PDB file of C-alpha atoms in Angstrom:
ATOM      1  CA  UNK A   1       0.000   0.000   0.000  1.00  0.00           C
ATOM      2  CA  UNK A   2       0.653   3.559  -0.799  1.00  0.00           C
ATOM      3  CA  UNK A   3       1.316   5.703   1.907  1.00  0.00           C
ATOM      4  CA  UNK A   4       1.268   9.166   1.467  1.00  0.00           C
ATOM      5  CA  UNK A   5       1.024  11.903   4.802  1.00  0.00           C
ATOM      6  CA  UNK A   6       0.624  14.825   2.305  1.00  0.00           C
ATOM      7  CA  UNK A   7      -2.886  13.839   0.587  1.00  0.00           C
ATOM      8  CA  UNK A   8      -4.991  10.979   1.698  1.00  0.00           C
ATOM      9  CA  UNK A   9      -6.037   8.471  -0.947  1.00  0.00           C
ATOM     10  CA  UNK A  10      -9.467   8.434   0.803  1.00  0.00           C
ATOM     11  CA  UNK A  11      -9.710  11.986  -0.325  1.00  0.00           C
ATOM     12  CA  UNK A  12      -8.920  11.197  -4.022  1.00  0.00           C
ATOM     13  CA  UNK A  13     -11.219  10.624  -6.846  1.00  0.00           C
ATOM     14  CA  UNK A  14     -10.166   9.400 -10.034  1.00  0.00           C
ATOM     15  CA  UNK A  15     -11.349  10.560 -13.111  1.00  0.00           C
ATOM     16  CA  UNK A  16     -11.411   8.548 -16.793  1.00  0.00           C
ATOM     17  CA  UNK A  17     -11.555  10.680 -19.335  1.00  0.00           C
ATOM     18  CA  UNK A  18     -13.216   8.180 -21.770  1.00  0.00           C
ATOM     19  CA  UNK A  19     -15.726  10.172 -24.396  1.00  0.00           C
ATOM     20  CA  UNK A  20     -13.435  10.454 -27.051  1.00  0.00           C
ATOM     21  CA  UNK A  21     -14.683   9.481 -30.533  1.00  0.00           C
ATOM     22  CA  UNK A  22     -11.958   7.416 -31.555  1.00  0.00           C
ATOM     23  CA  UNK A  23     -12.092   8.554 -35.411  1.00  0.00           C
ATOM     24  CA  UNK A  24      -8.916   7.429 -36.450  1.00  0.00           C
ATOM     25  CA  UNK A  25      -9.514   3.935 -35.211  1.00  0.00           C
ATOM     26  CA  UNK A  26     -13.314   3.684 -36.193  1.00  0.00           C
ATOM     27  CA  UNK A  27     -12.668   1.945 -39.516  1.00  0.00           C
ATOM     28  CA  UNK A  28     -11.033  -1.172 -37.120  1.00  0.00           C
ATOM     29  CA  UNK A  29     -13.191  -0.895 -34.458  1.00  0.00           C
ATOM     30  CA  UNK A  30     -16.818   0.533 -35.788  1.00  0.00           C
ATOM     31  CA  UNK A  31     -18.879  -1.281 -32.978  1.00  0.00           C
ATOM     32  CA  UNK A  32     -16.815  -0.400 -29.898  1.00  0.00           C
ATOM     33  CA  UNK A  33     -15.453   2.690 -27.929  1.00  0.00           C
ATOM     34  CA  UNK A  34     -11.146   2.396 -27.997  1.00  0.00           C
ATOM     35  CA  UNK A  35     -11.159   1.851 -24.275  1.00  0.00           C
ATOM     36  CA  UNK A  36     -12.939  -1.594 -25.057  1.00  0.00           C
ATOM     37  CA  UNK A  37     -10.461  -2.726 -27.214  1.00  0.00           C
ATOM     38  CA  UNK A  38      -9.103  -5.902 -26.236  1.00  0.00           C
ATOM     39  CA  UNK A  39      -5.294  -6.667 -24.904  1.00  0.00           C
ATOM     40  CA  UNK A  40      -4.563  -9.919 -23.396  1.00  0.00           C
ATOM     41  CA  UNK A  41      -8.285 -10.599 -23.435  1.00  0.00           C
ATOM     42  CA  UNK A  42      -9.330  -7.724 -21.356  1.00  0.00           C
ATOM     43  CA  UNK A  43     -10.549  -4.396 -22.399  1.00  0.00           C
ATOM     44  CA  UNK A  44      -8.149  -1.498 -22.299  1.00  0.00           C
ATOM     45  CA  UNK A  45      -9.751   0.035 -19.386  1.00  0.00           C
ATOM     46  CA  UNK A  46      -9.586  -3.154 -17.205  1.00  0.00           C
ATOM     47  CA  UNK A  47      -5.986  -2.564 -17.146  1.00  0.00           C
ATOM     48  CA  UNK A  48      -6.742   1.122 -16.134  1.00  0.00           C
ATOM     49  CA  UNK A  49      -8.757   0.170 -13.173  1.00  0.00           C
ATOM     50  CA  UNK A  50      -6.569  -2.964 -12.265  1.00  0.00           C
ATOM     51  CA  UNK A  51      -3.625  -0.034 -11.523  1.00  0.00           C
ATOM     52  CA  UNK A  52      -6.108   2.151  -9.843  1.00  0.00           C
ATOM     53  CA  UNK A  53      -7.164  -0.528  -7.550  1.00  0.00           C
ATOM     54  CA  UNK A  54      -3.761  -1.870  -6.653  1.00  0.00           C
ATOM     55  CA  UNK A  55      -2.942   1.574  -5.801  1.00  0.00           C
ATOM     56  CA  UNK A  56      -5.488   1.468  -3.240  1.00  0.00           C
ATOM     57  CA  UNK A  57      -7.551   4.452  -4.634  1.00  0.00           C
ATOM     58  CA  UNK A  58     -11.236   3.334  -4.337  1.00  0.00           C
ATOM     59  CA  UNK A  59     -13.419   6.439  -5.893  1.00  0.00           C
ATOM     60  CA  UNK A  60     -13.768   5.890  -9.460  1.00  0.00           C
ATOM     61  CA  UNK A  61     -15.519   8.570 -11.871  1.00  0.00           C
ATOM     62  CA  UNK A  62     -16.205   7.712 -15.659  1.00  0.00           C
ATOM     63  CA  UNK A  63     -16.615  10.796 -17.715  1.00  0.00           C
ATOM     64  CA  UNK A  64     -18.103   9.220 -20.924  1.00  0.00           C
ATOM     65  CA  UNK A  65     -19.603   9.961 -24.057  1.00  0.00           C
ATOM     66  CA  UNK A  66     -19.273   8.239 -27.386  1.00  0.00           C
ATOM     67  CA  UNK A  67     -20.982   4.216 -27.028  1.00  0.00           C
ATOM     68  CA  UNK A  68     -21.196   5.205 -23.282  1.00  0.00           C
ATOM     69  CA  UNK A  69     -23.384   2.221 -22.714  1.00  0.00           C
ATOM     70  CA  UNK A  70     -20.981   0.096 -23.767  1.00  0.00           C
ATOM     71  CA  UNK A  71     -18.668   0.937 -20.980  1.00  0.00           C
ATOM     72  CA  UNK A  72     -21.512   1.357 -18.343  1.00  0.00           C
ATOM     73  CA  UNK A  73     -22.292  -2.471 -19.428  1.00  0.00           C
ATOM     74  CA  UNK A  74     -18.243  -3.284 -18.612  1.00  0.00           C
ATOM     75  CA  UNK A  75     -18.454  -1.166 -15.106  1.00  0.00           C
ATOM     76  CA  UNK A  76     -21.300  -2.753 -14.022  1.00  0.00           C
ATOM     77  CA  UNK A  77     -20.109  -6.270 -14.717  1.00  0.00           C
ATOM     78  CA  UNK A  78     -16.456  -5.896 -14.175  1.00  0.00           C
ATOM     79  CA  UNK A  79     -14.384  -7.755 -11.116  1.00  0.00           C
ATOM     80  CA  UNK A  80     -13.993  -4.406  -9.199  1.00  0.00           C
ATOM     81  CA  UNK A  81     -16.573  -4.582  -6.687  1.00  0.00           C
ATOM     82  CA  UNK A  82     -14.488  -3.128  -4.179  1.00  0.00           C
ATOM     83  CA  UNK A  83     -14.733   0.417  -6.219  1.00  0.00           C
ATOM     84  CA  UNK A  84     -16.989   3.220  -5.785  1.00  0.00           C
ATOM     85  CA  UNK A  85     -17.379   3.427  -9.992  1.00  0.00           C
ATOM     86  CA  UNK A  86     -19.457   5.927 -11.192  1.00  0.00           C
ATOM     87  CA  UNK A  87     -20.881   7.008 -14.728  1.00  0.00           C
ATOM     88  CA  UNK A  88     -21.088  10.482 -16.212  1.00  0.00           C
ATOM     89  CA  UNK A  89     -22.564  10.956 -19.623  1.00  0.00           C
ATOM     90  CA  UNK A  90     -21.702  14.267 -21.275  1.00  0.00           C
ATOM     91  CA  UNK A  91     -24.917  15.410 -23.593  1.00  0.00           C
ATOM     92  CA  UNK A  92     -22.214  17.461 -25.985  1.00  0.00           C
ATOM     93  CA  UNK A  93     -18.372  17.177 -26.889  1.00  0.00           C
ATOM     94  CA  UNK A  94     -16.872  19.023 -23.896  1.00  0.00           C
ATOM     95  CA  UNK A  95     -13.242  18.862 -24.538  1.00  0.00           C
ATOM     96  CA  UNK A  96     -10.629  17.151 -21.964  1.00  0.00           C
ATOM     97  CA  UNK A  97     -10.922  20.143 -19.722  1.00  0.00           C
ATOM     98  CA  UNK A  98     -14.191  20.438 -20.097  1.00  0.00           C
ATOM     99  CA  UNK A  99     -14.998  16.916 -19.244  1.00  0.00           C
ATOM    100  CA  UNK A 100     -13.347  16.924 -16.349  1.00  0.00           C
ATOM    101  CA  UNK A 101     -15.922  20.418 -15.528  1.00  0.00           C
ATOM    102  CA  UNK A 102     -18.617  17.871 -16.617  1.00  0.00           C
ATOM    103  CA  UNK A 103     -18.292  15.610 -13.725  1.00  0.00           C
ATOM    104  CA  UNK A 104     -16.446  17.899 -10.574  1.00  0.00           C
ATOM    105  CA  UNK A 105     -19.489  18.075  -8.259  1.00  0.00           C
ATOM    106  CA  UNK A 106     -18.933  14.537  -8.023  1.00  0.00           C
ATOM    107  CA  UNK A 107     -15.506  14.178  -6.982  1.00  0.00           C
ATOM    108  CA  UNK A 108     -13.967  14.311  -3.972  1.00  0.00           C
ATOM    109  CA  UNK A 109     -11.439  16.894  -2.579  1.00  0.00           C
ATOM    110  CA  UNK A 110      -8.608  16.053  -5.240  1.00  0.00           C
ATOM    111  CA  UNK A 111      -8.639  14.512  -8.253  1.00  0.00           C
ATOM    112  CA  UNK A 112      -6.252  12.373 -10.443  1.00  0.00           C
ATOM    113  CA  UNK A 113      -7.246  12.350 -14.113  1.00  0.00           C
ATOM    114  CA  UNK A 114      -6.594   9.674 -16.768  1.00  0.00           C
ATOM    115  CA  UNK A 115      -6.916   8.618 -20.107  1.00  0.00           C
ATOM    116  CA  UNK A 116      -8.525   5.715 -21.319  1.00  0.00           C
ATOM    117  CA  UNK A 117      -6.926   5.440 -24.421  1.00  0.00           C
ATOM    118  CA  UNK A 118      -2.748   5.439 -22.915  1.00  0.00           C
ATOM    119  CA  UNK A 119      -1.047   3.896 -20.283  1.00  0.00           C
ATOM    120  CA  UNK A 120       2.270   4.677 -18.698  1.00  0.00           C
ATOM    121  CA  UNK A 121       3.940   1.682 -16.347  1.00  0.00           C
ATOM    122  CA  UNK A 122       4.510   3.056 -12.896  1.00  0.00           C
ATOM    123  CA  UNK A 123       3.383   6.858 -13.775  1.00  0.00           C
ATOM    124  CA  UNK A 124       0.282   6.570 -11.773  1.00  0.00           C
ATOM    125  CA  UNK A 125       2.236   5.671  -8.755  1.00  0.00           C
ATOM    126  CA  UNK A 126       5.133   8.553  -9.513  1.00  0.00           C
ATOM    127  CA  UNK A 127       2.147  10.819  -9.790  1.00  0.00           C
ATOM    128  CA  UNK A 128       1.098   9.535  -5.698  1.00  0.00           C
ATOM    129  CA  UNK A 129       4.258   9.883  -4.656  1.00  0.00           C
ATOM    130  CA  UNK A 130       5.083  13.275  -5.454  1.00  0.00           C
ATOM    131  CA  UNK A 131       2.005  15.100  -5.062  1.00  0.00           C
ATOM    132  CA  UNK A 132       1.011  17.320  -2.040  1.00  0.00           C
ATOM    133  CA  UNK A 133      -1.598  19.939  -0.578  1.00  0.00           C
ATOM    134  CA  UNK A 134       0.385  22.756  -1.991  1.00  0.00           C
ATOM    135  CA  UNK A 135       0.098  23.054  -5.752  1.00  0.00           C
ATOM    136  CA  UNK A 136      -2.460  23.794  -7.913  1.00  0.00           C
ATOM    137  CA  UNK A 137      -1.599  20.744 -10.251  1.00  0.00           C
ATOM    138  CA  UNK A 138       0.806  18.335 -11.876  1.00  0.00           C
ATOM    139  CA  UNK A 139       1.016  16.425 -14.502  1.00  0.00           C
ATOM    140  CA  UNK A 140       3.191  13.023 -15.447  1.00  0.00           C
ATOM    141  CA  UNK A 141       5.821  13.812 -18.858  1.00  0.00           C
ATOM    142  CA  UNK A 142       7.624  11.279 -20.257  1.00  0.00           C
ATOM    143  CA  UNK A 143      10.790  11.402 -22.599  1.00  0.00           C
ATOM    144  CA  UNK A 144      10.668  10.198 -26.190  1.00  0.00           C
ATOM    145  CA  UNK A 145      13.098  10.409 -29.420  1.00  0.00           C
ATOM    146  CA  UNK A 146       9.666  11.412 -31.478  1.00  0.00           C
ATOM    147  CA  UNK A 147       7.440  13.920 -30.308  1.00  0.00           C
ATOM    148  CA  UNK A 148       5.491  14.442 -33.596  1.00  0.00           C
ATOM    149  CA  UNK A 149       2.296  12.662 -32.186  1.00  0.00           C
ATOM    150  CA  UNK A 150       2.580  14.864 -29.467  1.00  0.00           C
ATOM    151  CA  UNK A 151       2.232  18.031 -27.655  1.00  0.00           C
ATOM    152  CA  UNK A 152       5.353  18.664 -26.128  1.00  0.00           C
ATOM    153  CA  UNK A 153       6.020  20.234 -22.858  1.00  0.00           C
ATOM    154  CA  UNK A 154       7.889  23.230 -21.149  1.00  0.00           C
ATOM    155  CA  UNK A 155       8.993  23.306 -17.940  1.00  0.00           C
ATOM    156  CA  UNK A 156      11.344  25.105 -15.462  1.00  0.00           C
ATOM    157  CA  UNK A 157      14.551  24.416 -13.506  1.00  0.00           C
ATOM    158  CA  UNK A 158      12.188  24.001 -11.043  1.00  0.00           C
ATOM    159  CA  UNK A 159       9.849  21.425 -13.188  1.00  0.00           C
ATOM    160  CA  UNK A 160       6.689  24.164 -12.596  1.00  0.00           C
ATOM    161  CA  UNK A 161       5.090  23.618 -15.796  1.00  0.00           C
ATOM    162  CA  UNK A 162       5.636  27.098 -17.888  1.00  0.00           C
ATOM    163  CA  UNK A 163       4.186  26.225 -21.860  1.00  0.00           C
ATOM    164  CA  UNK A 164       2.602  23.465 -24.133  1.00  0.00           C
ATOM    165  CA  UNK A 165       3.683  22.991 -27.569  1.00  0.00           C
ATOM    166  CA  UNK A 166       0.966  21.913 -30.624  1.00  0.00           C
ATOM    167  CA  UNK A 167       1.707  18.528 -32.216  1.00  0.00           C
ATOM    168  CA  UNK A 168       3.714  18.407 -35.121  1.00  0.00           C
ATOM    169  CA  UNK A 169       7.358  19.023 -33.312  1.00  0.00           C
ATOM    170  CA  UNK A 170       9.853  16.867 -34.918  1.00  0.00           C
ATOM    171  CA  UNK A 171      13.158  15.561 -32.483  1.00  0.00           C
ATOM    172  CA  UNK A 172      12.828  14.501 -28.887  1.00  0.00           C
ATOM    173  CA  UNK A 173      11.872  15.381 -25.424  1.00  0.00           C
ATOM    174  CA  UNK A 174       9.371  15.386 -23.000  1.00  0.00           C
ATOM    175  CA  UNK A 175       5.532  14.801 -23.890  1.00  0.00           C
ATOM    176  CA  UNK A 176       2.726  14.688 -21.721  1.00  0.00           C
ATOM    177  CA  UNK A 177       1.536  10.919 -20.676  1.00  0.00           C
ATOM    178  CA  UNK A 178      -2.041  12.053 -19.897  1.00  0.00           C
ATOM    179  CA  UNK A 179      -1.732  11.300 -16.388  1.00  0.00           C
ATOM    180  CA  UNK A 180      -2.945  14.179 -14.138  1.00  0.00           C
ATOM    181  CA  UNK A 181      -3.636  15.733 -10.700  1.00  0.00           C
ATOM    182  CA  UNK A 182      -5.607  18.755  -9.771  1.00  0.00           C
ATOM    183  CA  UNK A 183      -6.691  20.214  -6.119  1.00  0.00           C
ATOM    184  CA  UNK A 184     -10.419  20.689  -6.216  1.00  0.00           C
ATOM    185  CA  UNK A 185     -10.719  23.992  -4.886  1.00  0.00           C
ATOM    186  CA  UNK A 186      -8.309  25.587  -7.217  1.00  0.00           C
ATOM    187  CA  UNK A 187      -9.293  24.051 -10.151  1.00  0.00           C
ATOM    188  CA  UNK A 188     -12.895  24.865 -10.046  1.00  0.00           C
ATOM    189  CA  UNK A 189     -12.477  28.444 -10.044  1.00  0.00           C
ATOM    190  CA  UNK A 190     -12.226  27.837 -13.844  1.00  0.00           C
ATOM    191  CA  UNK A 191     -14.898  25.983 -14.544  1.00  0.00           C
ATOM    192  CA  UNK A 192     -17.357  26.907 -17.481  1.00  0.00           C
ATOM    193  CA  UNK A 193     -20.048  24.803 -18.910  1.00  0.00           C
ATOM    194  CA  UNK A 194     -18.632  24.882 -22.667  1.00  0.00           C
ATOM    195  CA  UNK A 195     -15.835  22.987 -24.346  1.00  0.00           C
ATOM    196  CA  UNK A 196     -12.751  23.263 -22.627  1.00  0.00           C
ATOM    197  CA  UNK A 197      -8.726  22.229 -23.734  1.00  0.00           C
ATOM    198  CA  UNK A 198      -6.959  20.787 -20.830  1.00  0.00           C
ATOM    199  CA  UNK A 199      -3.324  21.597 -22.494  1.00  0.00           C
ATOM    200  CA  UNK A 200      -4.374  24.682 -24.549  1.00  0.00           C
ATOM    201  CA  UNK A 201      -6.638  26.742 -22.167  1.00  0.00           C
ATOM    202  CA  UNK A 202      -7.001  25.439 -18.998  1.00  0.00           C
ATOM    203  CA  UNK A 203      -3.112  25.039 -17.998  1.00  0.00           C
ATOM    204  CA  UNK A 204      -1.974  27.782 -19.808  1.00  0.00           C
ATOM    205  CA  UNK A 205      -4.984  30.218 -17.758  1.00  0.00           C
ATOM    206  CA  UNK A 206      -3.788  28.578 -14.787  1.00  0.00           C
ATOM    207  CA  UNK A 207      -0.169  29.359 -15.412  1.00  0.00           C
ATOM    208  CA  UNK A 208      -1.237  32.732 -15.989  1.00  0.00           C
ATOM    209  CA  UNK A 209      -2.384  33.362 -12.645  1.00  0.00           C
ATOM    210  CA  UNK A 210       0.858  31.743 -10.942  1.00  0.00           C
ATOM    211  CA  UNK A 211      -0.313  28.669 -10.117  1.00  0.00           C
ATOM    212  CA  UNK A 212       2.243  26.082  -9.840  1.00  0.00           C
ATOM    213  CA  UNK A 213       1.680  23.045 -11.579  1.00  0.00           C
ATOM    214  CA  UNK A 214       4.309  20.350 -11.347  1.00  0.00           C
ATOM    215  CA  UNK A 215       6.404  18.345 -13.936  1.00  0.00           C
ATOM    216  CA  UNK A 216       6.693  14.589 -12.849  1.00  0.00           C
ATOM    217  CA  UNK A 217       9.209  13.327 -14.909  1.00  0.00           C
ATOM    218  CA  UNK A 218      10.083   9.809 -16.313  1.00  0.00           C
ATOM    219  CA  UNK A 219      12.953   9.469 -18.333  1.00  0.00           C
ATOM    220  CA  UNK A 220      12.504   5.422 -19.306  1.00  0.00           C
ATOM    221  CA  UNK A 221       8.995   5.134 -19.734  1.00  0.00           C
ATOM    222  CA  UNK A 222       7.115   1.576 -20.660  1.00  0.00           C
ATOM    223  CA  UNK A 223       3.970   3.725 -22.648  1.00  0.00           C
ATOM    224  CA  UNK A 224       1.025   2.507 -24.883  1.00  0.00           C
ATOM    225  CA  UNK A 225      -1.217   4.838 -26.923  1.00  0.00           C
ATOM    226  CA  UNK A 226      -4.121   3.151 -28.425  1.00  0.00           C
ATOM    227  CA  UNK A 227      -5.025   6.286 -30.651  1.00  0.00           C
ATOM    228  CA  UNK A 228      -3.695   5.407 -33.788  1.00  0.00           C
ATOM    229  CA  UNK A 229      -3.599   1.967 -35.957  1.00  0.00           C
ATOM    230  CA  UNK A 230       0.111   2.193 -36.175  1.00  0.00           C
ATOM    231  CA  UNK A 231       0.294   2.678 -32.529  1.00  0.00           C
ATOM    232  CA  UNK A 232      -1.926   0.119 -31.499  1.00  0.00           C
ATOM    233  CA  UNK A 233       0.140  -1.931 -33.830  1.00  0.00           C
ATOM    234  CA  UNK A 234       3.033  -1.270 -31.909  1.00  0.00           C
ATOM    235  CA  UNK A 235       1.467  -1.579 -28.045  1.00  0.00           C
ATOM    236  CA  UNK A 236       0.517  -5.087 -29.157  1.00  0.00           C
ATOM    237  CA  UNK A 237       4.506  -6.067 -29.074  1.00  0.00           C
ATOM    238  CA  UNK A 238       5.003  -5.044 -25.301  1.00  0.00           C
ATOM    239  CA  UNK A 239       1.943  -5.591 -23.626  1.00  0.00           C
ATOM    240  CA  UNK A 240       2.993  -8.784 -22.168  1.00  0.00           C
ATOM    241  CA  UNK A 241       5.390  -6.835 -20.536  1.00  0.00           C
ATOM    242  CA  UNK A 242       3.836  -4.038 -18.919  1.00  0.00           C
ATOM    243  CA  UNK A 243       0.208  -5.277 -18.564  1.00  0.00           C
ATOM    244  CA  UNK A 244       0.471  -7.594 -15.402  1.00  0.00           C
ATOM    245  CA  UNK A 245      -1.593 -10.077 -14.441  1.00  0.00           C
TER     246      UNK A 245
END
């Protein structure tokens, strides 16, 4: 077990971002949302929750959207009875930010936010680790020869995040792993019911106002990234080694 003096994991609620559309995937998968998608014969998102449950963290928050009844059907079936697992259908496209907006009331003093569609060995743990009661935020970066998928990120000597890069960068460096933290109180002061960018409005407004959000760095990352064909392609080479049974 975890322990951690700074935040209590009782006090944590994690949030899955999983309402994304999945368009550049749809032609392989036309009858199922990514987080579905099968690797060593469990959905995506089992693999999710299996971390978030050995991690002790028991307060689970689905922010849904596309084929959410599909994944309501998995939740409500699935091993982890243990959970507190909630569903949150968005009734528009609310953007990461906004999704996480969508479902706040429900959460509990802090919140850890995910992806459904990546995976980073060991990041959700860093992320426990590291956090505490005084920032704003954090987020987990990992480093990579390619960033062209990616947004890249800019940090300081202190790792206080400081800028986001679009995609398109060529060369390497640190990327965000879509693995985040937020404190409740200081998040919601930006909360608006429209579509919202995590990485293109709500950090950099944060940053604005001096909040500190902190880099967690990993410099040897394990990382899968179901968004594309090629990269599912290439997850389905290592997952025997980082999805553990």
């Amino acid at each position: 077990m975890i322990k951690n003096e700074k935040i209590k994991i009782d006090d944590v609620s994690v949030v899955i971002l999983a309402g994304g559309l999945g368009k550049r995937i749809r032609h392989l998968y036309p009858d199922k949302p990514k987080s579905l998608i099968k690797f060593k014969n469990q959905p995506f998102l089992y693999w999710i929750v299996k971390e978030i449950n050995k991690l002790n963290l028991r307060s689970i928050i689905y922010a849904t959207g596309y084929k959410s009844k599909q994944i309501e059907c998995w939740v409500n079936n699935n091993e982890f009875k243990n959970l507190d697992q909630k569903i949150i259908q968005e009734e528009k496209k609310m953007g990461t930010a906004g999704s996480i907006f969508n479902v706040i009331n429900f959460c509990k003093n802090y919140l850890i936010v995910l992806n459904s569609d990546t995976f980073l060995e060991n990041g959700l743990e860093k992320l426990i680790l590291s956090i505490d009661k005084k920032i704003s935020g954090a987020l987990v970066c990992h480093y990579t020869q390619d960033m062209s998928r990616f947004g890249s990120i800019k940090f300081d000597k202190n790792n206080n995040l400081t800028n986001f890069h679009e995609k398109k960068k060529d060369g390497s460096g640190y990327i965000n792993s879509g693995i985040y933290f937020f404190n409740k109180k200081k998040v919601t002061k930006y909360k608006i019911n429209e579509f919202m960018s995590l990485e293109y409005e709500l950090f950099p407004n944060m940053i604005k106002n001096n909040e500190k959000i902190k880099v967690i760095k990993i410099n040897e990352p394990k990382f899968i990234d179901i968004g594309t064909e090629e990269s599912i392609r290439q997850s389905r080479q290592f997952v025997q080694e980082v999805f553990v049974e």
